[in-house]
Coordinates of C-alpha atoms and ligand atoms in Angstrom, one line a residue:
X1 CA -32.3 -15.7 37.8
X2 CA -33.4 -12.9 40.4
X3 CA -35.6 -10.0 39.2
X4 CA -33.3 -7.5 38.9
X5 CA -29.6 -7.1 38.4
X6 CA -27.6 -5.0 40.5
X7 CA -25.0 -4.6 38.3
X8 CA -26.9 -2.8 36.0
X9 CA -27.6 0.2 38.3
X10 CA -25.9 3.5 37.9
X11 CA -24.3 4.9 41.6
X12 CA -27.0 7.6 41.6
X13 CA -29.8 4.4 41.3
X14 CA -27.6 2.8 44.2
X15 CA -28.0 5.8 46.4
X16 CA -31.6 6.0 45.6
X17 CA -31.8 2.1 46.7
X18 CA -29.7 3.0 49.8
X19 CA -32.2 5.6 50.8
X20 CA -35.1 3.6 50.4
X21 CA -33.8 1.0 52.6
X22 CA -33.2 3.8 55.4
X23 CA -29.6 3.9 55.2
X24 CA -27.4 7.0 54.4
X25 CA -26.5 8.0 50.6
X26 CA -23.0 7.1 51.3
X27 CA -23.7 3.2 51.6
X28 CA -25.1 3.4 47.8
X29 CA -21.5 4.9 46.6
X30 CA -19.9 2.0 48.6
X31 CA -22.1 -0.3 46.9
X32 CA -21.4 1.1 43.7
X33 CA -17.4 0.7 44.3
X34 CA -18.2 -3.2 45.5
X35 CA -19.7 -3.9 42.3
X36 CA -17.9 -1.8 39.7
X37 CA -14.5 -1.0 41.7
X38 CA -13.6 -4.5 43.1
X39 CA -15.9 -6.3 40.8
X40 CA -17.5 -8.8 43.3
X41 CA -20.4 -10.7 42.1
X42 CA -21.3 -12.4 45.6
X43 CA -23.0 -10.5 48.4
X44 CA -20.8 -12.5 50.7
X45 CA -17.9 -10.9 49.8
X46 CA -19.2 -7.4 50.4
X47 CA -17.8 -6.7 54.1
X48 CA -18.3 -2.9 55.0
X49 CA -22.5 -2.6 54.4
X50 CA -24.9 -3.1 57.0
X51 CA -26.3 -7.0 56.6
X52 CA -29.9 -5.7 56.9
X53 CA -29.0 -3.4 53.8
X54 CA -27.7 -6.3 51.6
X55 CA -30.2 -8.9 52.8
X56 CA -32.9 -6.8 51.8
X57 CA -31.2 -6.2 48.3
X58 CA -30.5 -9.9 47.7
X59 CA -34.1 -10.5 48.0
X60 CA -34.9 -9.3 44.4
X61 CA -31.6 -8.6 42.9
X62 CA -28.5 -10.9 41.9
X63 CA -25.2 -9.4 41.0
X64 CA -24.6 -10.6 37.4
X65 CA -21.4 -12.3 36.7
X66 CA -19.9 -14.6 34.1
X67 CA -18.2 -17.6 34.3
X68 CA -15.6 -19.0 31.5
X69 CA -16.7 -22.1 30.4
X70 CA -14.2 -22.5 27.7
X71 CA -10.9 -20.5 26.2
X72 CA -9.1 -20.8 23.0
X73 CA -5.8 -18.9 22.6
X74 CA -4.6 -18.3 19.1
X75 CA -1.3 -19.7 17.9
X76 CA 0.2 -16.1 18.1
X77 CA -1.0 -15.6 21.5
X78 CA -2.5 -12.2 20.7
X79 CA -6.5 -13.3 20.3
X80 CA -8.3 -15.2 23.2
X81 CA -12.2 -16.0 22.7
X82 CA -13.9 -17.1 25.9
X83 CA -17.3 -18.8 26.0
X84 CA -18.9 -17.8 29.1
X85 CA -22.1 -18.7 31.0
X86 CA -24.6 -16.4 32.3
X87 CA -26.1 -17.1 35.9
X88 CA -29.4 -18.8 33.8
X89 CA -27.1 -21.0 31.9
X90 CA -26.9 -19.3 28.8
X91 CA -23.7 -18.9 26.8
X92 CA -22.3 -16.0 25.0
X93 CA -19.0 -15.3 23.6
X94 CA -16.3 -12.5 24.1
X95 CA -13.0 -11.8 22.3
X96 CA -9.7 -10.4 23.3
X97 CA -7.4 -8.6 21.1
X98 CA -4.0 -7.3 22.2
X99 CA -2.9 -4.3 20.1
X100 CA 0.5 -2.1 20.3
X101 CA -2.0 0.5 21.5
X102 CA -3.8 -1.4 23.9
X103 CA -6.2 -4.3 24.2
X104 CA -9.5 -4.5 23.1
X105 CA -12.8 -6.8 23.8
X106 CA -15.0 -7.4 21.7
X107 CA -18.6 -8.4 23.5
X108 CA -22.1 -9.8 23.1
X109 CA -25.2 -8.1 23.8
X110 CA -27.8 -10.6 23.1
X111 CA -28.1 -14.6 23.8
X112 CA -28.1 -15.5 20.2
X113 CA -30.0 -13.2 17.2
X114 CA -32.5 -12.6 15.6
X115 CA -31.7 -10.7 12.6
X116 CA -31.0 -13.9 10.4
X117 CA -27.9 -12.9 8.4
X118 CA -27.0 -16.0 6.4
X119 CA -23.6 -15.9 6.9
X120 CA -23.5 -15.3 10.7
X121 CA -23.2 -18.1 13.2
X122 CA -24.8 -16.1 15.8
X123 CA -28.1 -16.3 14.2
X124 CA -28.7 -20.1 13.5
X125 CA -30.6 -21.0 16.8
X126 CA -32.4 -17.3 16.9
X127 CA -32.8 -15.1 19.9
X128 CA -32.8 -16.4 23.2
X129 CA -33.0 -13.2 25.4
X130 CA -31.4 -10.1 26.0
X131 CA -28.3 -9.5 27.9
X132 CA -28.5 -7.1 30.8
X133 CA -26.1 -3.7 30.9
X134 CA -24.3 -5.7 34.0
X135 CA -23.8 -8.8 31.6
X136 CA -22.1 -7.2 29.0
X137 CA -19.8 -5.3 31.6
X138 CA -19.4 -8.5 33.6
X139 CA -17.5 -10.0 30.0
X140 CA -15.4 -7.2 30.2
X141 CA -14.4 -7.6 34.2
X142 CA -13.9 -11.2 33.6
X143 CA -11.7 -10.6 30.8
X144 CA -9.3 -7.9 32.9
X145 CA -9.2 -10.3 36.0
X146 CA -8.2 -13.5 33.6
X147 CA -5.5 -11.7 31.9
X148 CA -4.3 -9.5 34.6
X149 CA -4.5 -6.7 32.1
X150 CA -6.3 -3.5 31.5
X151 CA -9.2 -3.2 28.6
X152 CA -8.8 0.2 26.7
X153 CA -11.3 -0.5 23.8
X154 CA -14.4 -2.2 23.9
X155 CA -16.5 -3.3 20.9
X156 CA -20.0 -4.2 21.1
X157 CA -19.7 -6.5 18.2
X158 CA -20.3 -10.0 19.3
X159 CA -23.1 -12.1 19.3
X160 CA -26.5 -10.1 18.6
X161 CA -27.8 -7.1 17.5
X162 CA -27.1 -4.1 20.1
X163 CA -29.7 -1.7 18.8
X164 CA -32.5 -4.6 19.2
X165 CA -31.6 -4.2 23.0
X166 CA -31.5 -0.6 22.9
X167 CA -32.0 0.4 26.5
X168 CA -29.4 -2.2 28.2
X169 CA -26.8 -0.9 25.7
X170 CA -27.2 2.6 26.7
X171 CA -27.0 1.9 30.5
X172 CA -23.7 -0.2 29.6
X173 CA -22.5 2.6 27.5
X174 CA -23.1 5.0 30.6
X175 CA -21.8 2.3 32.9
X176 CA -18.5 1.5 31.2
X177 CA -17.5 5.4 30.9
X178 CA -18.8 5.9 34.6
X179 CA -15.9 7.5 36.7
X180 CA -16.0 5.3 39.2
X181 CA -16.2 2.1 37.0
X182 CA -13.7 1.3 34.1
X183 CA -13.9 5.1 33.4
X184 CA -13.5 4.5 29.4
X185 CA -13.7 7.3 27.3
X186 CA -17.1 6.8 25.1
X187 CA -14.3 7.3 22.1
X188 CA -13.1 4.4 22.8
X189 CA -16.3 2.3 22.5
X190 CA -17.4 1.0 19.0
X191 CA -21.2 -0.5 18.6
X192 CA -21.7 -2.6 15.5
X193 CA -25.3 -2.4 13.9
X194 CA -26.4 -4.2 10.8
X195 CA -28.6 -1.1 10.2
X196 CA -31.5 -0.5 12.3
X197 CA -32.5 2.9 10.7
X198 CA -34.9 4.1 13.6
X199 CA -32.7 2.9 16.3
X200 CA -29.7 4.7 14.7
X201 CA -31.9 8.0 14.5
X202 CA -32.7 7.5 18.4
X203 CA -28.9 6.9 19.2
X204 CA -27.9 10.1 17.2
X205 CA -29.9 12.0 19.6
X206 CA -28.1 10.9 22.7
X207 CA -25.4 12.8 21.2
X208 CA -22.6 10.1 22.2
X209 CA -19.1 10.5 21.2
X210 CA -19.0 6.7 20.5
X211 CA -17.9 4.7 17.0
X212 CA -21.0 3.7 15.1
X213 CA -20.4 0.9 12.7
X214 CA -22.8 -0.4 10.3
X215 CA -22.7 -3.5 8.9
X216 CA -23.5 -3.1 5.0
X217 CA -21.9 -6.0 3.3
X218 CA -23.5 -4.9 0.1
X219 CA -23.8 -1.8 -2.5
X220 CA -27.6 -2.0 -2.9
X221 CA -30.5 -3.5 -1.8
X222 CA -30.8 -6.3 -4.7
X223 CA -27.4 -7.9 -3.1
X224 CA -27.9 -7.0 0.6
X225 CA -31.4 -8.8 0.4
X226 CA -29.5 -12.2 -0.5
X227 CA -27.8 -12.4 2.8
X228 CA -29.7 -9.6 5.3
X229 CA -32.9 -10.1 5.7
X230 CA -33.0 -6.9 7.8
X231 CA -32.6 -5.2 3.9
X232 CA -36.3 -6.0 3.3
X233 CA -36.9 -3.6 6.4
X234 CA -34.6 -0.7 5.8
X235 CA -33.8 0.2 2.5
X236 CA -29.8 1.2 1.9
X237 CA -30.8 4.7 0.7
X238 CA -32.5 5.3 4.3
X239 CA -29.4 3.6 5.8
X240 CA -27.3 6.4 3.9
X241 CA -29.2 9.0 4.9
X242 CA -29.9 8.4 8.3
X243 CA -25.4 8.2 8.2
X244 CA -25.4 11.0 7.1
X245 CA -27.7 12.9 9.7
X246 CA -25.5 10.8 12.3
X247 CA -22.1 12.1 11.2
X248 CA -23.6 15.6 11.0
X249 CA -25.2 15.4 14.3
X250 CA -22.6 13.9 16.4
X251 CA -19.5 15.0 14.1
X252 CA -18.0 11.1 14.4
X253 CA -16.9 9.1 11.6
X254 CA -19.1 6.2 10.8
X255 CA -17.5 2.6 9.7
X256 CA -18.9 0.7 7.1
X257 CA -18.0 -3.0 7.7
X258 CA -18.3 -5.1 4.5
X259 CA -17.7 -9.0 4.9
X260 CA -16.3 -10.1 1.6
X261 CA -18.6 -13.3 -0.1
X262 CA -17.4 -14.9 -2.8
X263 CA -19.2 -14.4 -5.9
X264 CA -22.0 -12.3 -3.9
X265 CA -20.7 -8.9 -3.3
X266 CA -17.1 -8.5 -4.5
X267 CA -16.8 -7.8 -8.1
X268 CA -15.2 -4.6 -9.8
X269 CA -18.5 -3.1 -10.3
X270 CA -19.7 -3.7 -6.5
X271 CA -16.7 -1.5 -5.4
X272 CA -17.7 1.3 -7.8
X273 CA -21.2 1.5 -6.5
X274 CA -20.1 1.2 -3.2
X275 CA -17.6 4.1 -4.0
X276 CA -20.5 6.4 -5.5
X277 CA -22.7 5.6 -2.4
X278 CA -19.8 6.8 -0.1
X279 CA -18.4 9.5 -1.9
X280 CA -18.1 12.9 0.3
X281 CA -19.0 11.2 3.4
X282 CA -16.7 11.1 6.3
X283 CA -16.8 7.5 6.5
X284 CA -14.4 4.6 6.8
X285 CA -15.0 1.0 5.0
X286 CA -13.5 -2.0 6.8
X287 CA -13.4 -4.8 4.4
X288 CA -14.1 -8.1 6.4
X289 CA -12.9 -11.2 4.0
X290 CA -15.7 -13.7 5.1
X291 CA -15.0 -16.2 8.4
X292 CA -16.5 -19.5 7.0
X293 CA -18.9 -21.1 9.3
X294 CA -19.4 -24.6 8.7
X295 CA -23.3 -24.4 8.8
X296 CA -23.6 -21.9 6.2
X297 CA -23.1 -22.2 2.4
X298 CA -21.2 -18.9 2.1
X299 CA -17.5 -18.7 1.4
X300 CA -14.8 -16.2 1.4
X301 CA -13.8 -14.0 -1.4
X302 CA -10.3 -14.9 -3.2
X303 CA -7.6 -12.9 -1.8
X304 CA -6.9 -10.7 -4.9
X305 CA -10.7 -10.2 -5.3
X306 CA -10.3 -8.3 -1.7
X307 CA -7.2 -6.6 -3.0
X308 CA -9.0 -5.5 -6.1
X309 CA -12.0 -4.0 -4.3
X310 CA -9.5 -2.1 -2.1
X311 CA -7.7 -0.5 -4.8
X312 CA -11.0 0.8 -6.6
X313 CA -12.2 2.1 -3.2
X314 CA -8.7 4.0 -2.6
X315 CA -8.8 5.4 -6.5
X316 CA -12.2 6.8 -5.6
X317 CA -10.9 8.6 -2.7
X318 CA -12.6 6.3 0.0
X319 CA -11.0 5.5 3.5
X320 CA -10.6 2.0 3.4
X321 CA -8.4 -0.9 5.4
X322 CA -8.8 -4.6 5.4
X323 CA -9.5 -6.1 8.9
X324 CA -6.6 -7.5 10.0
X325 CA -7.2 -11.5 10.5
X326 CA -7.3 -12.1 14.1
X327 CA -8.3 -15.4 15.8
X328 CA -9.5 -17.1 12.7
X329 CA -8.1 -20.2 13.9
X330 CA -9.9 -20.0 17.2
X331 CA -13.6 -20.2 15.7
X332 CA -13.7 -16.6 16.0
X333 CA -16.8 -15.8 13.9
X334 CA -19.5 -14.7 16.2
X335 CA -21.3 -17.6 17.6
X336 CA -19.2 -20.4 16.2
X337 CA -17.9 -21.3 19.6
X338 CA -20.7 -21.4 21.2
X339 CA -22.5 -23.6 18.4
X340 CA -19.5 -26.1 18.2
X341 CA -19.8 -26.4 22.4
X342 CA -23.8 -27.0 22.3
X343 CA -23.2 -29.8 19.4
X344 CA -20.6 -31.2 21.5
X345 CA -22.5 -31.2 24.7
X346 CA -25.6 -32.3 23.3
X347 CA -23.4 -35.4 21.5
X348 CA -22.1 -36.1 24.9
Ligands
LIG1 N1 -25.6 -7.3 14.9 C1 -24.2 -6.4 14.8 C2 -22.9 -6.9 15.4 C3 -22.7 -8.5 15.1 S1 -21.5 -9.0 14.4 C4 -24.1 -6.1 13.3 O1 -24.8 -6.9 12.5 O2 -23.3 -5.3 12.8 C5 -20.0 -8.0 13.6 C6 -19.7 -8.2 12.2 O3 -19.4 -9.2 11.8 C7 -20.9 -7.6 11.4 O4 -20.7 -6.7 10.5 C8 -21.7 -9.2 10.9 O5 -22.1 -8.7 9.9 C9 -20.1 -9.5 10.9 N2 -20.1 -11.1 10.9 C10 -21.0 -11.9 11.2 N3 -20.6 -13.0 10.8 C11 -19.5 -12.9 9.6 C12 -18.8 -14.1 9.2 N4 -18.9 -15.4 9.2 N5 -17.5 -13.6 8.8 C13 -17.4 -12.2 8.4 N6 -18.1 -11.7 9.1 C14 -19.1 -11.4 10.0

């Protein structure tokens, strides 16, 4: 891997690069158009820029890209999961979901993860490295290219903890909404966090219009600590307090994700406790039937328990939905495809 990723630069930064190379500023704009408009990943395919400028750039920069290693399509063809390799051979996953109102892509923000949630497959081998903003974008570009369809929503909810890769995430958000890039509105970008309170506060100060999703998975610290080590660092009280501030400061509703795990967090009293905490808050709860991961002991809640949980929340006037299950026949739990692939190649 080269030192810098050209795909992670803003248009303004590319203009500066051109000027530093003794070129006219419009050369920077042209470069941006090649990398984000036409989405090339190879210097050799850039045809209308001075050779000397490109040679200079190529000394220290690469243009990040991803390559499809495996693709699994769900039986109903509405979901596809991609396993991508990065230029250093690391693997990440993305999911493409087709809805009536447009296409969503769920992307990874890190290779692996260091948060250690006990039900999650992404964290089994720890964190390898952060993705660059360009590598996050490349997942979307490659999927658009492969499906021939435009992506209208982006969800940063694949492998990794996006707020643990804060600077690159912010860069990614700016690039994906850039006028001469995909030009997505910030409202069509969702970022999911396990609840890093300090970074949520920082994000709030950026005054972005993105949707923030917070993985709660429990109504109190005692239960939360059973599955999420991060709960030892940030008590649930602090999470709720920063979320309230976030809503007030940005005017945006927050989503709480709640993966339903049999016998752990799915009792009626848990629903009541959760409802008490969320009362009067501009939030939405997304109940996720746990995707069982073979290396993990946690099991999915029974269907009737999920239904009862939802009814209790509704009776307490809390906004709640059960996540439509997409792609559970294609290893769609974060990190599963990568783990299974690595196991196979290790035993080959
Ligand atoms: N690190 C971020 C985003 C990663 S995963 C976060 O924690 O939010 C996106 C969501 O899927 C999170 O809510 C995560 O807790 C949840 N998740 C992970 N593994 C899961 C599984 N096996 N079944 C159901 N939900 C899972």
